[in-house]
């Protein structure tokens, strides 16, 4: 993260540091004293009841929401510092939304190249070449010239992943990436995410896909009422959760 | 037709015939008929012919004034519209002040105000500025500029310029609201997605929000273009020789009230109808691309 006005803070291996973060919307407390450290190449799976603050936590990491208090440090750059150029940080942090948020007026190729050209200042050829490689990787190169309106939900989400990856991010955030998908399309998106995890991408995944958590996550974090109730490896959490609240939630969603 | 066909089995011949009749665009045929009638008069009646050739010069000026003021209004409207959705307190409040003031004053009053209050005021300011420059900064090039400023007479600002500025100023406020509505209609996720890729606010506006917003505001913009063409008749109070003013002059010249205003109305109708066809065509092209 060069060209930022802020001196990076030495952070060892912790690429994301969330330090006593509070956030509320009006009277609703979304995050209450949340602290979390994520290491490079770690896959952190965040789950919990809706309204528990999972999405807010993710959105704070690339500053779509600003915390009321506390610090968030991404790759050594404190987000809330007055001198931080947030655009530079965001280019390094990809986010995939529940509702895809593809740009409907651009083709799939246009979606994947736009930010490359405008933010990374790559040439059109260079951007298109990388875009095609990424579309190949997520399995839909044949849709390059289609518009988002012509794609299925699963295809849209894979384009959204390719669009984020095109910025060569150091971190990928997933905000319920499969929640808006029909059942038969969930796997195609999870497969792409699993590949990413294997390649050593640092990932924060908010989801209810417990199968993915078992298969790919290094750590699971249970978030409810804005607080981290419990964290640990998927084995620990599934086998013997220490908190009753966690146990109750897992019992409820595992059919 | 509806009552009988509901009860009995509809006769296969009758329905297509009446339905075809109902589908005929009668309104367009009536307009066409009136148009043909007027054209016929222009070719056969010397008073209509005289009126037509006298008025046609005004059509050109009406088109010119409408195009220039609408183009300016679009630029003003886009900037002010961005101000209306801006989080910058100064930008937002200035934009809102402008919109609320202009929307609350009749266009006719605004035009008169621009021509006879603001233009002299601006000229006075210019004169005062030139005196100040001559007194305090009397160096070569400045003197020349100051002197030409001092020599500028109120008559050097043509009425048509004041009229265009006035119209553009009024319509700028309307277009600002159109653009604001268009921008606000784009879902929040679009801005978030663009920003999360590292684009600045203005890049996101320029490449993601506005291209979508402009598509949604195309129909109201087309509407306003037709409206400004009609409202350009108001500048006849400033004695700008556009269509309506020439209409007044022709009536005074010939005392042929009936023929004069028939022709004026007909010419306006031709302009607005061809414009609305053009607007529909552009809209269709824009939606095809999607």
Short mmCIF file of C-alpha atoms in Angstrom, two decimals:
data_model
loop_
_atom_site.label_atom_id
_atom_site.label_comp_id
_atom_site.label_asym_id
_atom_site.label_seq_id
_atom_site.Cartn_x
_atom_site.Cartn_y
_atom_site.Cartn_z
CA UNK A 1 0.00 0.00 0.00
CA UNK A 2 2.38 2.63 -1.22
CA UNK A 3 1.58 6.29 -1.76
CA UNK A 4 -0.43 6.47 1.40
CA UNK A 5 0.32 9.45 3.59
CA UNK A 6 0.32 7.38 6.74
CA UNK A 7 3.36 5.56 8.07
CA UNK A 8 2.38 1.88 8.19
CA UNK A 9 2.23 0.45 11.67
CA UNK A 10 4.33 -2.72 12.08
CA UNK A 11 1.79 -5.50 12.51
CA UNK A 12 3.78 -8.72 12.18
CA UNK A 13 1.54 -11.19 10.41
CA UNK A 14 -1.79 -9.65 11.34
CA UNK A 15 -3.13 -8.24 8.10
CA UNK A 16 -6.37 -7.14 9.75
CA UNK A 17 -6.54 -5.82 13.28
CA UNK A 18 -9.89 -4.87 14.72
CA UNK A 19 -9.34 -3.19 18.02
CA UNK A 20 -12.23 -2.48 20.45
CA UNK A 21 -14.63 -1.38 17.75
CA UNK A 22 -18.05 0.04 18.58
CA UNK A 23 -20.73 0.87 16.04
CA UNK A 24 -24.38 1.71 16.45
CA UNK A 25 -27.15 2.78 14.12
CA UNK A 26 -29.40 5.06 16.10
CA UNK A 27 -30.33 3.04 19.18
CA UNK A 28 -29.35 -0.30 17.66
CA UNK A 29 -25.94 -1.46 18.75
CA UNK A 30 -24.41 -3.28 15.79
CA UNK A 31 -20.94 -3.84 17.21
CA UNK A 32 -20.01 -3.75 20.87
CA UNK A 33 -16.33 -3.82 21.76
CA UNK A 34 -15.31 -6.18 18.97
CA UNK A 35 -11.64 -7.12 18.69
CA UNK A 36 -10.32 -9.56 16.12
CA UNK A 37 -7.01 -10.27 14.44
CA UNK A 38 -6.71 -12.03 11.11
CA UNK A 39 -3.42 -13.39 9.84
CA UNK A 40 -2.22 -13.44 6.25
CA UNK A 41 -3.68 -16.34 4.24
CA UNK A 42 -6.14 -17.11 6.99
CA UNK A 43 -9.73 -17.98 6.15
CA UNK A 44 -11.97 -16.58 8.85
CA UNK A 45 -15.58 -17.68 8.86
CA UNK A 46 -18.03 -15.39 10.63
CA UNK A 47 -21.47 -16.67 11.49
CA UNK A 48 -24.33 -15.86 13.78
CA UNK A 49 -27.98 -14.78 13.87
CA UNK A 50 -29.11 -12.04 11.52
CA UNK A 51 -28.81 -8.59 12.96
CA UNK A 52 -25.86 -9.78 14.97
CA UNK A 53 -23.40 -7.37 13.35
CA UNK A 54 -21.66 -9.71 10.88
CA UNK A 55 -22.20 -7.55 7.82
CA UNK A 56 -21.42 -4.38 9.73
CA UNK A 57 -18.12 -5.87 10.80
CA UNK A 58 -17.18 -6.69 7.20
CA UNK A 59 -18.30 -3.30 5.94
CA UNK A 60 -16.15 -1.61 8.57
CA UNK A 61 -13.06 -3.38 7.24
CA UNK A 62 -13.22 -1.55 3.94
CA UNK A 63 -14.76 1.50 5.53
CA UNK A 64 -18.18 1.34 3.92
CA UNK A 65 -19.17 1.97 7.52
CA UNK A 66 -17.06 4.04 9.86
CA UNK A 67 -16.81 2.69 13.43
CA UNK A 68 -17.99 5.00 16.21
CA UNK A 69 -14.88 4.23 18.20
CA UNK A 70 -11.98 1.82 18.21
CA UNK A 71 -9.34 1.17 15.57
CA UNK A 72 -9.21 -0.92 12.42
CA UNK A 73 -5.80 -1.50 10.88
CA UNK A 74 -5.62 -3.13 7.46
CA UNK A 75 -2.16 -4.19 6.32
CA UNK A 76 -0.63 -1.66 8.69
CA UNK A 77 -2.83 1.25 7.61
CA UNK A 78 -5.19 2.64 10.28
CA UNK A 79 -8.48 3.27 8.45
CA UNK A 80 -9.75 6.00 10.71
CA UNK A 81 -6.56 8.05 10.51
CA UNK A 82 -7.27 11.47 9.01
CA UNK A 83 -4.43 11.17 6.51
CA UNK A 84 -5.38 7.74 5.23
CA UNK A 85 -6.43 7.68 1.60
CA UNK A 86 -9.26 5.20 1.93
CA UNK A 87 -9.46 4.61 -1.84
CA UNK A 88 -5.95 3.12 -1.79
CA UNK A 89 -6.88 0.78 1.05
CA UNK A 90 -10.11 -0.29 -0.65
CA UNK A 91 -8.29 -1.24 -3.83
CA UNK A 92 -6.47 -3.86 -1.75
CA UNK A 93 -9.61 -5.18 -0.06
CA UNK A 94 -12.13 -6.88 -2.32
CA UNK A 95 -15.71 -7.32 -1.19
CA UNK A 96 -18.39 -9.56 -2.63
CA UNK A 97 -21.95 -8.55 -1.78
CA UNK A 98 -25.02 -10.63 -1.17
CA UNK A 99 -26.85 -8.94 -4.05
CA UNK A 100 -23.81 -8.96 -6.40
CA UNK A 101 -24.05 -5.22 -7.21
CA UNK A 102 -22.73 -5.70 -10.72
CA UNK A 103 -22.82 -2.64 -12.95
CA UNK A 104 -25.85 -3.32 -15.18
CA UNK A 105 -24.87 -0.85 -17.92
CA UNK A 106 -21.54 -2.60 -18.60
CA UNK A 107 -20.82 -6.01 -20.07
CA UNK A 108 -19.25 -8.69 -17.91
CA UNK A 109 -15.88 -7.73 -19.40
CA UNK A 110 -16.60 -4.04 -18.71
CA UNK A 111 -17.45 -4.89 -15.11
CA UNK A 112 -14.13 -6.65 -14.60
CA UNK A 113 -11.98 -4.07 -16.43
CA UNK A 114 -13.48 -0.75 -15.25
CA UNK A 115 -11.69 -0.41 -11.92
CA UNK A 116 -8.51 -1.92 -13.33
CA UNK A 117 -8.32 0.91 -15.85
CA UNK A 118 -9.52 3.75 -13.62
CA UNK A 119 -7.89 2.79 -10.34
CA UNK A 120 -4.93 0.59 -11.25
CA UNK A 121 -4.35 2.62 -14.44
CA UNK A 122 -3.82 -0.47 -16.54
CA UNK A 123 -4.10 -0.29 -20.31
CA UNK A 124 -7.26 -1.62 -21.92
CA UNK A 125 -5.45 -4.64 -23.40
CA UNK A 126 -3.76 -5.48 -20.11
CA UNK A 127 -7.02 -5.17 -18.20
CA UNK A 128 -8.94 -7.28 -20.69
CA UNK A 129 -6.30 -9.97 -20.68
CA UNK A 130 -6.42 -10.30 -16.89
CA UNK A 131 -10.21 -10.11 -16.98
CA UNK A 132 -10.38 -13.03 -19.41
CA UNK A 133 -7.97 -15.06 -17.27
CA UNK A 134 -10.15 -14.45 -14.24
CA UNK A 135 -13.37 -15.23 -16.08
CA UNK A 136 -11.72 -18.45 -17.17
CA UNK A 137 -10.88 -19.15 -13.55
CA UNK A 138 -14.44 -18.62 -12.32
CA UNK A 139 -15.66 -20.69 -15.23
CA UNK A 140 -17.61 -18.27 -17.45
CA UNK A 141 -15.32 -16.91 -20.16
CA UNK A 142 -18.10 -17.37 -22.72
CA UNK A 143 -20.19 -14.71 -20.97
CA UNK A 144 -17.60 -11.94 -21.37
CA UNK A 145 -19.77 -9.91 -23.71
CA UNK A 146 -23.08 -10.56 -21.97
CA UNK A 147 -24.77 -7.99 -19.76
CA UNK A 148 -25.40 -8.79 -16.07
CA UNK A 149 -29.14 -8.87 -16.76
CA UNK A 150 -28.60 -11.92 -18.96
CA UNK A 151 -26.84 -13.99 -16.28
CA UNK A 152 -28.10 -16.35 -13.59
CA UNK A 153 -27.51 -15.49 -9.94
CA UNK A 154 -24.59 -17.89 -9.62
CA UNK A 155 -22.96 -16.48 -12.74
CA UNK A 156 -23.46 -12.94 -11.48
CA UNK A 157 -21.77 -13.77 -8.21
CA UNK A 158 -18.83 -15.38 -10.00
CA UNK A 159 -18.44 -12.25 -12.13
CA UNK A 160 -18.53 -10.18 -8.93
CA UNK A 161 -15.72 -12.34 -7.52
CA UNK A 162 -13.70 -11.92 -10.73
CA UNK A 163 -14.29 -8.17 -10.60
CA UNK A 164 -12.84 -8.00 -7.09
CA UNK A 165 -9.94 -10.31 -7.89
CA UNK A 166 -8.99 -8.16 -10.88
CA UNK A 167 -7.68 -5.55 -8.46
CA UNK A 168 -5.20 -8.12 -7.08
CA UNK A 169 -6.51 -7.61 -3.57
CA UNK A 170 -4.64 -8.79 -0.50
CA UNK A 171 -7.88 -9.52 1.33
CA UNK A 172 -11.27 -10.75 0.14
CA UNK A 173 -14.42 -10.12 2.11
CA UNK A 174 -17.55 -12.14 1.39
CA UNK A 175 -20.83 -10.77 2.70
CA UNK A 176 -23.31 -13.66 2.53
CA UNK A 177 -22.27 -14.45 -1.04
CA UNK A 178 -24.70 -17.35 -1.49
CA UNK A 179 -27.74 -16.11 0.46
CA UNK A 180 -29.50 -14.72 -2.61
CA UNK A 181 -28.84 -17.77 -4.77
CA UNK A 182 -31.02 -20.69 -5.74
CA UNK A 183 -29.88 -23.94 -4.18
CA UNK A 184 -28.37 -25.40 -7.34
CA UNK A 185 -26.14 -22.37 -7.85
CA UNK A 186 -24.61 -22.25 -4.40
CA UNK A 187 -22.01 -24.89 -5.14
CA UNK A 188 -20.55 -23.15 -8.19
CA UNK A 189 -19.85 -20.07 -6.08
CA UNK A 190 -18.52 -21.99 -3.09
CA UNK A 191 -16.18 -23.95 -5.39
CA UNK A 192 -14.61 -20.71 -6.59
CA UNK A 193 -14.23 -19.56 -3.00
CA UNK A 194 -12.70 -22.87 -1.98
CA UNK A 195 -10.10 -22.56 -4.74
CA UNK A 196 -9.25 -19.08 -3.55
CA UNK A 197 -8.81 -20.30 -0.01
CA UNK A 198 -6.48 -23.06 -1.18
CA UNK A 199 -4.38 -20.53 -3.06
CA UNK A 200 -3.71 -18.70 0.17
CA UNK A 201 -5.99 -15.69 -0.11
CA UNK A 202 -6.82 -13.97 3.15
CA UNK A 203 -10.57 -14.30 3.42
CA UNK A 204 -13.29 -13.15 5.76
CA UNK A 205 -16.51 -14.94 4.99
CA UNK A 206 -19.87 -14.10 6.47
CA UNK A 207 -22.16 -17.00 5.61
CA UNK A 208 -24.47 -19.71 6.79
CA UNK A 209 -22.78 -22.39 4.66
CA UNK A 210 -21.46 -24.60 7.42
CA UNK A 211 -20.14 -27.07 4.85
CA UNK A 212 -17.82 -24.39 3.53
CA UNK A 213 -16.74 -23.53 7.07
CA UNK A 214 -15.80 -27.16 7.71
CA UNK A 215 -13.98 -27.54 4.42
CA UNK A 216 -12.09 -24.29 4.17
CA UNK A 217 -12.03 -22.18 7.29
CA UNK A 218 -9.06 -21.90 9.63
CA UNK A 219 -11.14 -20.21 12.24
CA UNK A 220 -14.79 -19.68 13.00
CA UNK A 221 -16.11 -16.64 14.81
CA UNK A 222 -19.57 -16.61 16.32
CA UNK A 223 -21.03 -13.13 16.42
CA UNK A 224 -24.32 -12.30 18.13
CA UNK A 225 -25.80 -9.08 19.49
CA UNK A 226 -22.75 -7.24 18.22
CA UNK A 227 -20.31 -9.22 20.30
CA UNK A 228 -17.90 -12.03 19.55
CA UNK A 229 -19.35 -14.81 21.66
CA UNK A 230 -16.84 -17.46 20.76
CA UNK A 231 -14.10 -18.29 18.28
CA UNK A 232 -12.10 -21.36 17.44
CA UNK A 233 -11.39 -23.91 14.74
CA UNK A 234 -14.34 -25.48 12.99
CA UNK A 235 -13.62 -28.81 14.68
CA UNK A 236 -13.73 -27.26 18.14
CA UNK A 237 -16.86 -25.25 17.47
CA UNK A 238 -18.85 -28.02 15.91
CA UNK A 239 -17.74 -30.72 18.37
CA UNK A 240 -17.88 -28.90 21.67
CA UNK A 241 -18.71 -25.23 21.71
CA UNK A 242 -17.93 -23.66 25.05
CA UNK A 243 -20.82 -21.22 25.07
CA UNK A 244 -24.45 -22.24 25.32
CA UNK A 245 -25.41 -19.51 22.87
CA UNK A 246 -23.13 -21.00 20.22
CA UNK A 247 -24.41 -24.50 20.83
CA UNK A 248 -28.00 -23.33 20.52
CA UNK A 249 -27.30 -21.55 17.24
CA UNK A 250 -25.44 -24.46 15.68
CA UNK A 251 -28.19 -26.87 16.75
CA UNK A 252 -30.73 -24.63 15.12
CA UNK A 253 -29.11 -24.31 11.73
CA UNK A 254 -27.76 -27.84 11.35
CA UNK A 255 -30.81 -29.73 10.28
CA UNK B 1 -69.81 -4.10 -28.41
CA UNK B 2 -68.57 -5.18 -25.02
CA UNK B 3 -72.00 -5.98 -23.63
CA UNK B 4 -73.22 -8.26 -26.40
CA UNK B 5 -69.92 -10.03 -26.82
CA UNK B 6 -69.88 -10.82 -23.12
CA UNK B 7 -73.19 -12.63 -23.29
CA UNK B 8 -73.19 -14.26 -26.70
CA UNK B 9 -70.34 -15.94 -28.41
CA UNK B 10 -68.41 -13.17 -30.13
CA UNK B 11 -68.76 -13.15 -33.85
CA UNK B 12 -65.28 -13.62 -35.31
CA UNK B 13 -65.77 -10.96 -37.98
CA UNK B 14 -67.17 -8.11 -35.90
CA UNK B 15 -64.46 -7.96 -33.23
CA UNK B 16 -61.44 -7.43 -35.47
CA UNK B 17 -63.27 -4.71 -37.37
CA UNK B 18 -64.25 -2.61 -34.31
CA UNK B 19 -61.00 -3.27 -32.59
CA UNK B 20 -59.07 -2.13 -35.61
CA UNK B 21 -61.14 1.03 -35.57
CA UNK B 22 -60.36 1.57 -31.93
CA UNK B 23 -56.65 1.13 -32.57
CA UNK B 24 -56.46 3.86 -35.19
CA UNK B 25 -54.55 6.84 -33.74
CA UNK B 26 -57.39 9.27 -34.32
CA UNK B 27 -55.65 12.07 -32.48
CA UNK B 28 -52.73 11.93 -34.90
CA UNK B 29 -55.08 11.90 -37.89
CA UNK B 30 -56.91 14.98 -36.62
CA UNK B 31 -53.61 16.81 -36.14
CA UNK B 32 -52.53 15.71 -39.59
CA UNK B 33 -55.80 16.92 -41.08
CA UNK B 34 -55.46 20.34 -39.44
CA UNK B 35 -51.86 20.48 -40.63
CA UNK B 36 -52.85 19.67 -44.18
CA UNK B 37 -55.53 22.34 -43.98
CA UNK B 38 -53.06 25.01 -42.87
CA UNK B 39 -50.51 23.97 -45.49
CA UNK B 40 -53.28 24.17 -48.08
CA UNK B 41 -54.10 27.71 -46.92
CA UNK B 42 -50.44 28.72 -47.01
CA UNK B 43 -50.26 27.64 -50.65
CA UNK B 44 -53.58 29.11 -51.73
CA UNK B 45 -54.34 32.12 -49.56
CA UNK B 46 -52.05 35.16 -49.93
CA UNK B 47 -52.64 36.29 -46.32
CA UNK B 48 -51.54 32.90 -44.97
CA UNK B 49 -48.59 32.84 -47.33
CA UNK B 50 -47.58 36.32 -46.23
CA UNK B 51 -47.88 35.37 -42.55
CA UNK B 52 -45.93 32.16 -43.07
CA UNK B 53 -42.95 33.79 -44.74
CA UNK B 54 -42.94 36.59 -42.19
CA UNK B 55 -42.98 34.14 -39.26
CA UNK B 56 -40.54 31.55 -40.54
CA UNK B 57 -37.58 33.74 -39.53
CA UNK B 58 -38.81 33.50 -35.94
CA UNK B 59 -38.80 29.71 -36.05
CA UNK B 60 -35.06 29.73 -36.54
CA UNK B 61 -34.48 32.00 -33.57
CA UNK B 62 -36.89 29.96 -31.43
CA UNK B 63 -34.92 26.80 -32.21
CA UNK B 64 -31.59 28.49 -31.57
CA UNK B 65 -32.68 29.98 -28.25
CA UNK B 66 -34.20 26.68 -27.11
CA UNK B 67 -31.13 24.64 -28.04
CA UNK B 68 -28.60 26.98 -26.45
CA UNK B 69 -30.56 27.57 -23.26
CA UNK B 70 -31.43 23.89 -22.85
CA UNK B 71 -27.80 22.85 -23.40
CA UNK B 72 -26.70 25.34 -20.77
CA UNK B 73 -29.51 24.25 -18.45
CA UNK B 74 -28.31 20.64 -18.75
CA UNK B 75 -24.78 21.56 -17.69
CA UNK B 76 -26.06 23.73 -14.83
CA UNK B 77 -28.57 21.07 -13.86
CA UNK B 78 -25.97 18.30 -13.75
CA UNK B 79 -23.64 20.32 -11.53
CA UNK B 80 -26.43 21.51 -9.22
CA UNK B 81 -27.99 18.04 -9.20
CA UNK B 82 -24.66 16.63 -7.98
CA UNK B 83 -24.74 19.36 -5.34
CA UNK B 84 -28.20 18.27 -4.20
CA UNK B 85 -26.91 14.75 -3.45
CA UNK B 86 -23.56 15.95 -2.14
CA UNK B 87 -22.50 15.53 1.48
CA UNK B 88 -20.49 18.76 1.24
CA UNK B 89 -22.47 21.25 3.34
CA UNK B 90 -21.59 24.34 1.28
CA UNK B 91 -22.17 22.69 -2.10
CA UNK B 92 -25.45 21.15 -0.94
CA UNK B 93 -26.84 24.37 0.56
CA UNK B 94 -25.85 26.57 -2.39
CA UNK B 95 -27.50 24.11 -4.78
CA UNK B 96 -30.65 23.86 -2.69
CA UNK B 97 -30.86 27.65 -2.36
CA UNK B 98 -30.70 28.03 -6.12
CA UNK B 99 -33.27 25.33 -6.81
CA UNK B 100 -35.78 26.51 -4.23
CA UNK B 101 -35.51 30.18 -5.23
CA UNK B 102 -35.82 29.56 -8.97
CA UNK B 103 -38.65 27.05 -8.61
CA UNK B 104 -40.64 29.57 -6.62
CA UNK B 105 -40.55 32.42 -9.14
CA UNK B 106 -42.55 32.42 -12.40
CA UNK B 107 -40.37 32.13 -15.49
CA UNK B 108 -41.85 35.30 -16.95
CA UNK B 109 -40.91 37.31 -13.86
CA UNK B 110 -37.49 35.70 -13.84
CA UNK B 111 -36.87 36.69 -17.45
CA UNK B 112 -37.85 40.30 -16.81
CA UNK B 113 -35.74 40.32 -13.66
CA UNK B 114 -32.71 39.02 -15.53
CA UNK B 115 -33.10 41.47 -18.40
CA UNK B 116 -33.89 44.65 -16.50
CA UNK B 117 -32.52 44.17 -12.99
CA UNK B 118 -29.59 41.78 -13.01
CA UNK B 119 -28.03 42.86 -16.31
CA UNK B 120 -27.82 46.57 -15.34
CA UNK B 121 -26.59 45.49 -11.90
CA UNK B 122 -23.84 43.34 -13.43
CA UNK B 123 -22.86 46.23 -15.68
CA UNK B 124 -22.67 48.63 -12.78
CA UNK B 125 -20.46 46.18 -10.96
CA UNK B 126 -18.24 45.97 -14.03
CA UNK B 127 -17.94 49.74 -14.24
CA UNK B 128 -17.15 49.99 -10.57
CA UNK B 129 -14.52 47.30 -10.99
CA UNK B 130 -12.90 49.09 -13.92
CA UNK B 131 -12.66 52.35 -11.95
CA UNK B 132 -11.05 50.45 -9.11
CA UNK B 133 -8.60 48.82 -11.52
CA UNK B 134 -7.66 52.12 -13.14
CA UNK B 135 -7.03 53.72 -9.77
CA UNK B 136 -5.00 50.95 -8.19
CA UNK B 137 -3.46 48.85 -10.94
CA UNK B 138 -2.73 51.13 -13.90
CA UNK B 139 -0.32 48.90 -15.85
CA UNK B 140 -0.33 48.40 -19.63
CA UNK B 141 -2.66 45.44 -20.35
CA UNK B 142 -4.88 46.12 -17.34
CA UNK B 143 -5.63 49.66 -18.58
CA UNK B 144 -6.89 48.38 -21.91
CA UNK B 145 -9.13 45.82 -20.26
CA UNK B 146 -10.45 48.32 -17.74
CA UNK B 147 -11.21 50.87 -20.42
CA UNK B 148 -13.12 48.41 -22.56
CA UNK B 149 -15.02 47.41 -19.44
CA UNK B 150 -15.85 51.05 -18.71
CA UNK B 151 -17.03 51.59 -22.29
CA UNK B 152 -19.40 48.64 -22.16
CA UNK B 153 -22.91 50.03 -22.51
CA UNK B 154 -26.12 48.38 -21.36
CA UNK B 155 -27.18 48.31 -25.02
CA UNK B 156 -24.16 46.15 -25.82
CA UNK B 157 -25.84 43.24 -24.03
CA UNK B 158 -28.42 42.06 -26.55
CA UNK B 159 -31.84 41.07 -25.30
CA UNK B 160 -31.50 37.63 -26.83
CA UNK B 161 -28.45 36.95 -24.66
CA UNK B 162 -30.31 38.07 -21.54
CA UNK B 163 -33.23 35.89 -22.59
CA UNK B 164 -31.04 32.81 -23.10
CA UNK B 165 -29.29 33.30 -19.76
CA UNK B 166 -32.64 33.76 -18.03
CA UNK B 167 -34.19 30.66 -19.58
CA UNK B 168 -31.09 28.56 -18.89
CA UNK B 169 -31.06 29.75 -15.28
CA UNK B 170 -34.72 28.79 -14.77
CA UNK B 171 -34.48 25.43 -16.47
CA UNK B 172 -31.17 24.65 -14.78
CA UNK B 173 -33.12 24.33 -11.53
CA UNK B 174 -35.66 21.95 -13.09
CA UNK B 175 -32.96 19.80 -14.66
CA UNK B 176 -31.09 19.73 -11.33
CA UNK B 177 -34.11 18.09 -9.73
CA UNK B 178 -34.40 15.66 -12.62
CA UNK B 179 -30.75 14.64 -12.24
CA UNK B 180 -31.07 14.39 -8.46
CA UNK B 181 -34.05 12.07 -8.78
CA UNK B 182 -32.16 10.00 -11.38
CA UNK B 183 -29.09 9.65 -9.20
CA UNK B 184 -31.15 8.77 -6.13
CA UNK B 185 -33.01 6.10 -8.10
CA UNK B 186 -29.78 4.10 -8.52
CA UNK B 187 -29.53 1.63 -5.67
CA UNK B 188 -26.98 2.27 -2.97
CA UNK B 189 -25.10 -0.95 -3.70
CA UNK B 190 -23.83 0.48 -6.98
CA UNK B 191 -21.96 3.29 -5.26
CA UNK B 192 -20.70 0.87 -2.60
CA UNK B 193 -19.46 -1.62 -5.18
CA UNK B 194 -17.65 1.11 -7.10
CA UNK B 195 -16.10 2.61 -3.97
CA UNK B 196 -15.10 -0.80 -2.65
CA UNK B 197 -13.04 -1.31 -5.81
CA UNK B 198 -11.05 1.78 -4.89
CA UNK B 199 -12.77 4.28 -7.14
CA UNK B 200 -13.08 7.81 -5.82
CA UNK B 201 -16.52 9.38 -5.33
CA UNK B 202 -16.22 11.23 -8.61
CA UNK B 203 -14.98 8.21 -10.54
CA UNK B 204 -17.92 6.21 -9.19
CA UNK B 205 -20.30 8.99 -10.21
CA UNK B 206 -18.73 9.39 -13.63
CA UNK B 207 -18.41 5.73 -14.62
CA UNK B 208 -21.07 3.91 -12.61
CA UNK B 209 -23.87 6.12 -11.29
CA UNK B 210 -24.36 8.76 -14.00
CA UNK B 211 -24.38 6.43 -17.03
CA UNK B 212 -27.25 4.57 -15.37
CA UNK B 213 -28.98 7.68 -14.06
CA UNK B 214 -28.98 9.39 -17.45
CA UNK B 215 -30.85 6.48 -18.94
CA UNK B 216 -33.59 6.79 -16.35
CA UNK B 217 -33.90 10.56 -16.70
CA UNK B 218 -34.05 10.60 -20.48
CA UNK B 219 -37.88 10.78 -20.68
CA UNK B 220 -38.21 13.73 -18.26
CA UNK B 221 -35.30 15.48 -20.00
CA UNK B 222 -37.04 15.08 -23.34
CA UNK B 223 -40.18 16.46 -21.75
CA UNK B 224 -38.32 19.52 -20.49
CA UNK B 225 -36.75 20.10 -23.88
CA UNK B 226 -40.23 20.38 -25.35
CA UNK B 227 -41.28 22.58 -22.44
CA UNK B 228 -38.37 24.99 -22.93
CA UNK B 229 -39.27 25.30 -26.59
CA UNK B 230 -42.77 26.34 -25.63
CA UNK B 231 -41.56 28.62 -22.83
CA UNK B 232 -39.20 30.35 -25.24
CA UNK B 233 -42.36 32.18 -26.38
CA UNK B 234 -42.17 34.08 -23.07
CA UNK B 235 -39.06 35.93 -24.21
CA UNK B 236 -41.28 37.81 -26.64
CA UNK B 237 -41.80 40.23 -23.70
CA UNK B 238 -38.15 41.18 -24.15
CA UNK B 239 -38.86 42.00 -27.81
CA UNK B 240 -36.63 39.16 -29.02
CA UNK B 241 -37.76 38.45 -32.57
CA UNK B 242 -38.67 34.82 -32.06
CA UNK B 243 -41.84 33.17 -33.31
CA UNK B 244 -44.35 34.61 -30.83
CA UNK B 245 -42.95 38.12 -31.08
CA UNK B 246 -43.08 37.97 -34.86
CA UNK B 247 -46.66 36.80 -34.48
CA UNK B 248 -47.49 39.97 -32.55
CA UNK B 249 -45.68 42.05 -35.15
CA UNK B 250 -47.45 40.35 -38.04
CA UNK B 251 -50.84 40.92 -36.48
CA UNK B 252 -50.00 44.59 -35.94
CA UNK B 253 -48.75 44.83 -39.51
CA UNK B 254 -51.64 43.11 -41.27
CA UNK B 255 -54.51 43.12 -38.71
CA UNK B 256 -55.04 39.46 -39.68
CA UNK B 257 -55.42 38.03 -36.16
CA UNK B 258 -56.97 34.74 -37.19
CA UNK B 259 -54.45 33.80 -39.89
CA UNK B 260 -51.46 35.00 -37.85
CA UNK B 261 -52.10 32.99 -34.71
CA UNK B 262 -53.27 29.95 -36.64
CA UNK B 263 -49.93 29.88 -38.37
CA UNK B 264 -47.98 30.56 -35.15
CA UNK B 265 -49.73 27.74 -33.32
CA UNK B 266 -49.24 25.42 -36.29
CA UNK B 267 -45.51 26.15 -36.45
CA UNK B 268 -45.09 25.50 -32.70
CA UNK B 269 -46.99 22.25 -33.04
CA UNK B 270 -44.73 21.10 -35.88
CA UNK B 271 -41.67 21.86 -33.76
CA UNK B 272 -42.89 20.12 -30.61
CA UNK B 273 -44.28 17.08 -32.40
CA UNK B 274 -41.08 16.46 -34.34
CA UNK B 275 -39.15 16.91 -31.11
CA UNK B 276 -41.22 14.33 -29.29
CA UNK B 277 -40.68 11.88 -32.14
CA UNK B 278 -36.94 12.54 -31.93
CA UNK B 279 -36.99 12.04 -28.15
CA UNK B 280 -38.82 8.73 -28.50
CA UNK B 281 -36.28 7.60 -31.07
CA UNK B 282 -33.34 8.46 -28.80
CA UNK B 283 -34.99 6.71 -25.84
CA UNK B 284 -35.44 3.57 -27.88
CA UNK B 285 -31.81 3.61 -29.00
CA UNK B 286 -30.60 4.03 -25.44
CA UNK B 287 -32.63 1.14 -24.10
CA UNK B 288 -31.49 -1.19 -26.89
CA UNK B 289 -27.91 -0.87 -25.71
CA UNK B 290 -28.73 -2.27 -22.32
#
